[in-house]
XYZ file of C-alpha atoms in Angstrom:
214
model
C 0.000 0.000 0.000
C 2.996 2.382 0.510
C 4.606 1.960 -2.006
C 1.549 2.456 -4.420
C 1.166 5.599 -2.737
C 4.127 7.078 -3.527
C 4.406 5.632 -6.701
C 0.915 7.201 -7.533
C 2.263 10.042 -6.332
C 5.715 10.425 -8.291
C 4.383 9.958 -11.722
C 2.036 12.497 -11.170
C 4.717 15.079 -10.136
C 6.727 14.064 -12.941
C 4.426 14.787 -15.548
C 2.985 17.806 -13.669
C -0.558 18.661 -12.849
C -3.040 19.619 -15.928
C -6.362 19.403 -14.777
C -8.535 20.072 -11.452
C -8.634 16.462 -11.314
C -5.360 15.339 -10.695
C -4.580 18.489 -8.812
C -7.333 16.922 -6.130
C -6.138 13.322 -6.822
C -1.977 14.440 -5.945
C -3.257 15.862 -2.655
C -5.680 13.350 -1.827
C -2.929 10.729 -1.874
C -0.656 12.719 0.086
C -2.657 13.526 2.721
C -3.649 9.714 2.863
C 0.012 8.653 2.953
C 0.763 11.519 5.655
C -2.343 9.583 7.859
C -0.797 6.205 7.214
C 2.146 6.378 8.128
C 1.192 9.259 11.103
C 3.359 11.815 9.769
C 2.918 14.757 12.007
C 3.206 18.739 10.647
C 2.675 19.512 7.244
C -0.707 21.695 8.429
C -0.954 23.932 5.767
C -0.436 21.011 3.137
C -2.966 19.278 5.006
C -5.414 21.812 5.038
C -5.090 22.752 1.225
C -5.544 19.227 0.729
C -8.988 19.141 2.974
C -10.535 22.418 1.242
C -10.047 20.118 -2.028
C -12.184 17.122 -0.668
C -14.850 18.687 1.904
C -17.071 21.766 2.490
C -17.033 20.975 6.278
C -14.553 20.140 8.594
C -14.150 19.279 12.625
C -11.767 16.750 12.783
C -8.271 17.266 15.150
C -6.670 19.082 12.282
C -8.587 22.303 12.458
C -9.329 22.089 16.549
C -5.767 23.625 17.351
C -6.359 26.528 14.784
C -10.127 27.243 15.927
C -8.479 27.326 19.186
C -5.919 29.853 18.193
C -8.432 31.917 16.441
C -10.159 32.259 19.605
C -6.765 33.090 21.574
C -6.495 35.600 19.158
C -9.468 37.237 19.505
C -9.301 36.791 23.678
C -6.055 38.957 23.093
C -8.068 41.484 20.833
C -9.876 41.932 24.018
C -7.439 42.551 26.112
C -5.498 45.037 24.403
C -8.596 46.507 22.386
C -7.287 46.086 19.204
C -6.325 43.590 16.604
C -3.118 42.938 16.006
C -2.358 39.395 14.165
C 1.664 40.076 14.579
C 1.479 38.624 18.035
C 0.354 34.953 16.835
C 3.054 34.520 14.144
C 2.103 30.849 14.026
C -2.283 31.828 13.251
C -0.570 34.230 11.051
C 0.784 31.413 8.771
C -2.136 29.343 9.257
C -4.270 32.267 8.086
C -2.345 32.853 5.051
C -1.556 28.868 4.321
C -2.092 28.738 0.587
C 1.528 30.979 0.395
C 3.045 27.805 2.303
C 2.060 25.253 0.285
C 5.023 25.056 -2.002
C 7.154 25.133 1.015
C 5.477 21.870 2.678
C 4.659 19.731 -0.493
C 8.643 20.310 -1.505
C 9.422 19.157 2.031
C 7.052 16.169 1.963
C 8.192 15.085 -1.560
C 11.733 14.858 -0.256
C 11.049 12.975 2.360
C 9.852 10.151 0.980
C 12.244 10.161 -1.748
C 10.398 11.839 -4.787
C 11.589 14.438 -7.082
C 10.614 17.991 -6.000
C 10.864 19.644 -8.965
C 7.185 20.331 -9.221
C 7.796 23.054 -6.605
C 11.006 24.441 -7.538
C 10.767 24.660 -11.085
C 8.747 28.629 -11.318
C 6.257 27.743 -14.306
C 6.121 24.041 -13.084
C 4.520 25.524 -9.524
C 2.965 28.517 -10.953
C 0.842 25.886 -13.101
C 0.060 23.848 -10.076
C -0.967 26.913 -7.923
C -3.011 28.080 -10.463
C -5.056 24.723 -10.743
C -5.172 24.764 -7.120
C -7.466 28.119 -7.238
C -9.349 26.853 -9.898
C -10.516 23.733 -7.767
C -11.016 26.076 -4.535
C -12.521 28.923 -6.137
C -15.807 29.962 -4.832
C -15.699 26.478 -2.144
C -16.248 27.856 0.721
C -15.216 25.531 3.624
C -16.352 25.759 6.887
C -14.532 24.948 9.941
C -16.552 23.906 13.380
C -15.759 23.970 16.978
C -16.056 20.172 18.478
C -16.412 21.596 21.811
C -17.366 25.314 23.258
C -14.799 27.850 22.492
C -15.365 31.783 24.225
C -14.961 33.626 21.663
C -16.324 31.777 18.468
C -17.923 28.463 17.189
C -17.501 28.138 13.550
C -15.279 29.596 10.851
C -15.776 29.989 7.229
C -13.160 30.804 4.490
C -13.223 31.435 1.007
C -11.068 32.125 -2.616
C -12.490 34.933 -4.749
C -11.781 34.485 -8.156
C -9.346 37.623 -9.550
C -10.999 39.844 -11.908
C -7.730 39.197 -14.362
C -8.428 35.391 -16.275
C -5.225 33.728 -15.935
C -3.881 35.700 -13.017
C -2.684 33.423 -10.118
C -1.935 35.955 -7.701
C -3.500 37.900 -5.989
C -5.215 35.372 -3.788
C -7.689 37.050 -1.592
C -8.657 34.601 1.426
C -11.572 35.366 3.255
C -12.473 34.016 6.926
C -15.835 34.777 8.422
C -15.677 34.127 11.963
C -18.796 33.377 13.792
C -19.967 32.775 17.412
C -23.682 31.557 17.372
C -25.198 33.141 14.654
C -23.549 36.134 14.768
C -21.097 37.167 12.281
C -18.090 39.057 14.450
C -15.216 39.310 12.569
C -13.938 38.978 8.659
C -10.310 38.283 8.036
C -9.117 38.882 4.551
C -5.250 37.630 3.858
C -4.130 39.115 0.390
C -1.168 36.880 -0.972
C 0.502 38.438 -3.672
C 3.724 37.980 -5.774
C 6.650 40.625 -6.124
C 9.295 39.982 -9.075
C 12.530 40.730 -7.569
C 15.259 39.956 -10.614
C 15.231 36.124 -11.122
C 13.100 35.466 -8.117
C 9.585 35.519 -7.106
C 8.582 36.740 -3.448
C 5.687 35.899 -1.476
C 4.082 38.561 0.326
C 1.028 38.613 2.520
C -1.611 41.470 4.236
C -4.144 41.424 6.337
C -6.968 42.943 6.505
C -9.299 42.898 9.727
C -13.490 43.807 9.264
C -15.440 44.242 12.360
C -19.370 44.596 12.896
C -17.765 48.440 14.113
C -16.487 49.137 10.286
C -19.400 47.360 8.452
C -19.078 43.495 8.390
């Protein structure tokens, strides 16, 4: 069973991803290897993988992240404002898409497959790019197993760009609930800056309350 895994797994890579359906099928089988052999981390591969195969989630992957959200916005509290630079790691989380390449290039080397699907810049860009197509307009909503202060269910979103075959910018946008009150939008802007031969990732945030017209 392993091995059929990964060898699923590498010839997919290898030829590269052309269509929404073996974009879902690549991280379908790499989640299911991760939960196989109980690989732990990879959260934000994990998580792009889920919003592929399910509109609703509660399992243990999203618990710790509902239960930083709500941290978070016990801190907002506190200090009576926002301010998402104090939870680098709900920062990431929030933002996760940007960290995909990151995590699937770590997972692929691993287990001994070729990488080059996430170093090679149009070989990625492709990838990405069928990744938004699949998760565009799915929302996914995320629900508390048990009672949590300051919310009880989370819903986040892709809108589509207004440019056809632009990848970037993502826009990500998480409705936070508690009951059936909306309290808080979080909109994570992921865009890419050409620096010379590079490419670099940059994220904002943007924070809507009921105060500013949620």
């Amino acid at each position: 069973m392993r091995e059929s895994i990964l060898e699923k797994i590498s010839e997919l890579v290898a030829k590269g991803i052309k269509s929404e359906a073996e974009c879902v099928y690549l991280l379908a089988q790499t989640r299911k290897y991760m939960e196989q052999q109980g690989m732990p981390g990879y959260w934000n591969l994990r998580m792009c993988a889920n919003w592929t195969l399910h509109s609703q989630l509660d399992n243990p992957t999203v618990q710790g992240f509902l239960r930083e959200l709500n941290d978070f916005l016990i801190d907002a509290e506190a200090q009576s404002r926002y301010n998402i630079d104090r939870h680098p790691s709900l920062k990431s989380k929030l933002s996760f898409v940007a960290s995909l390449q990151d995590e699937l290039s770590e997972f692929l080397n691993t287990v001994g497959i070729d990488s080059t699907i996430c170093t090679d810049y149009s070989a990625f860009r492709s990838l990405l790019g069928i990744f938004g197509q699949v998760i565009e307009d799915t929302p996914l909503l995320c629900k508390a197993n048990s009672p949590l202060s300051h919310l009880s269910e989370v819903t986040f979103a892709r809108r589509k760009s207004i440019f056809q075959k632009d990848i970037y910018p993502i826009s990500l946008y998480w409705k936070i609930k508690n009951g059936d009150k909306a309290i808080l939008l979080i909109k994570s802007d992921i865009r890419s800056v050409p620096l010379g031969p590079f490419e670099v990732i940059t994220k904002t945030f943007t924070i809507v309350t009921n105060d500013n017209e949620l």
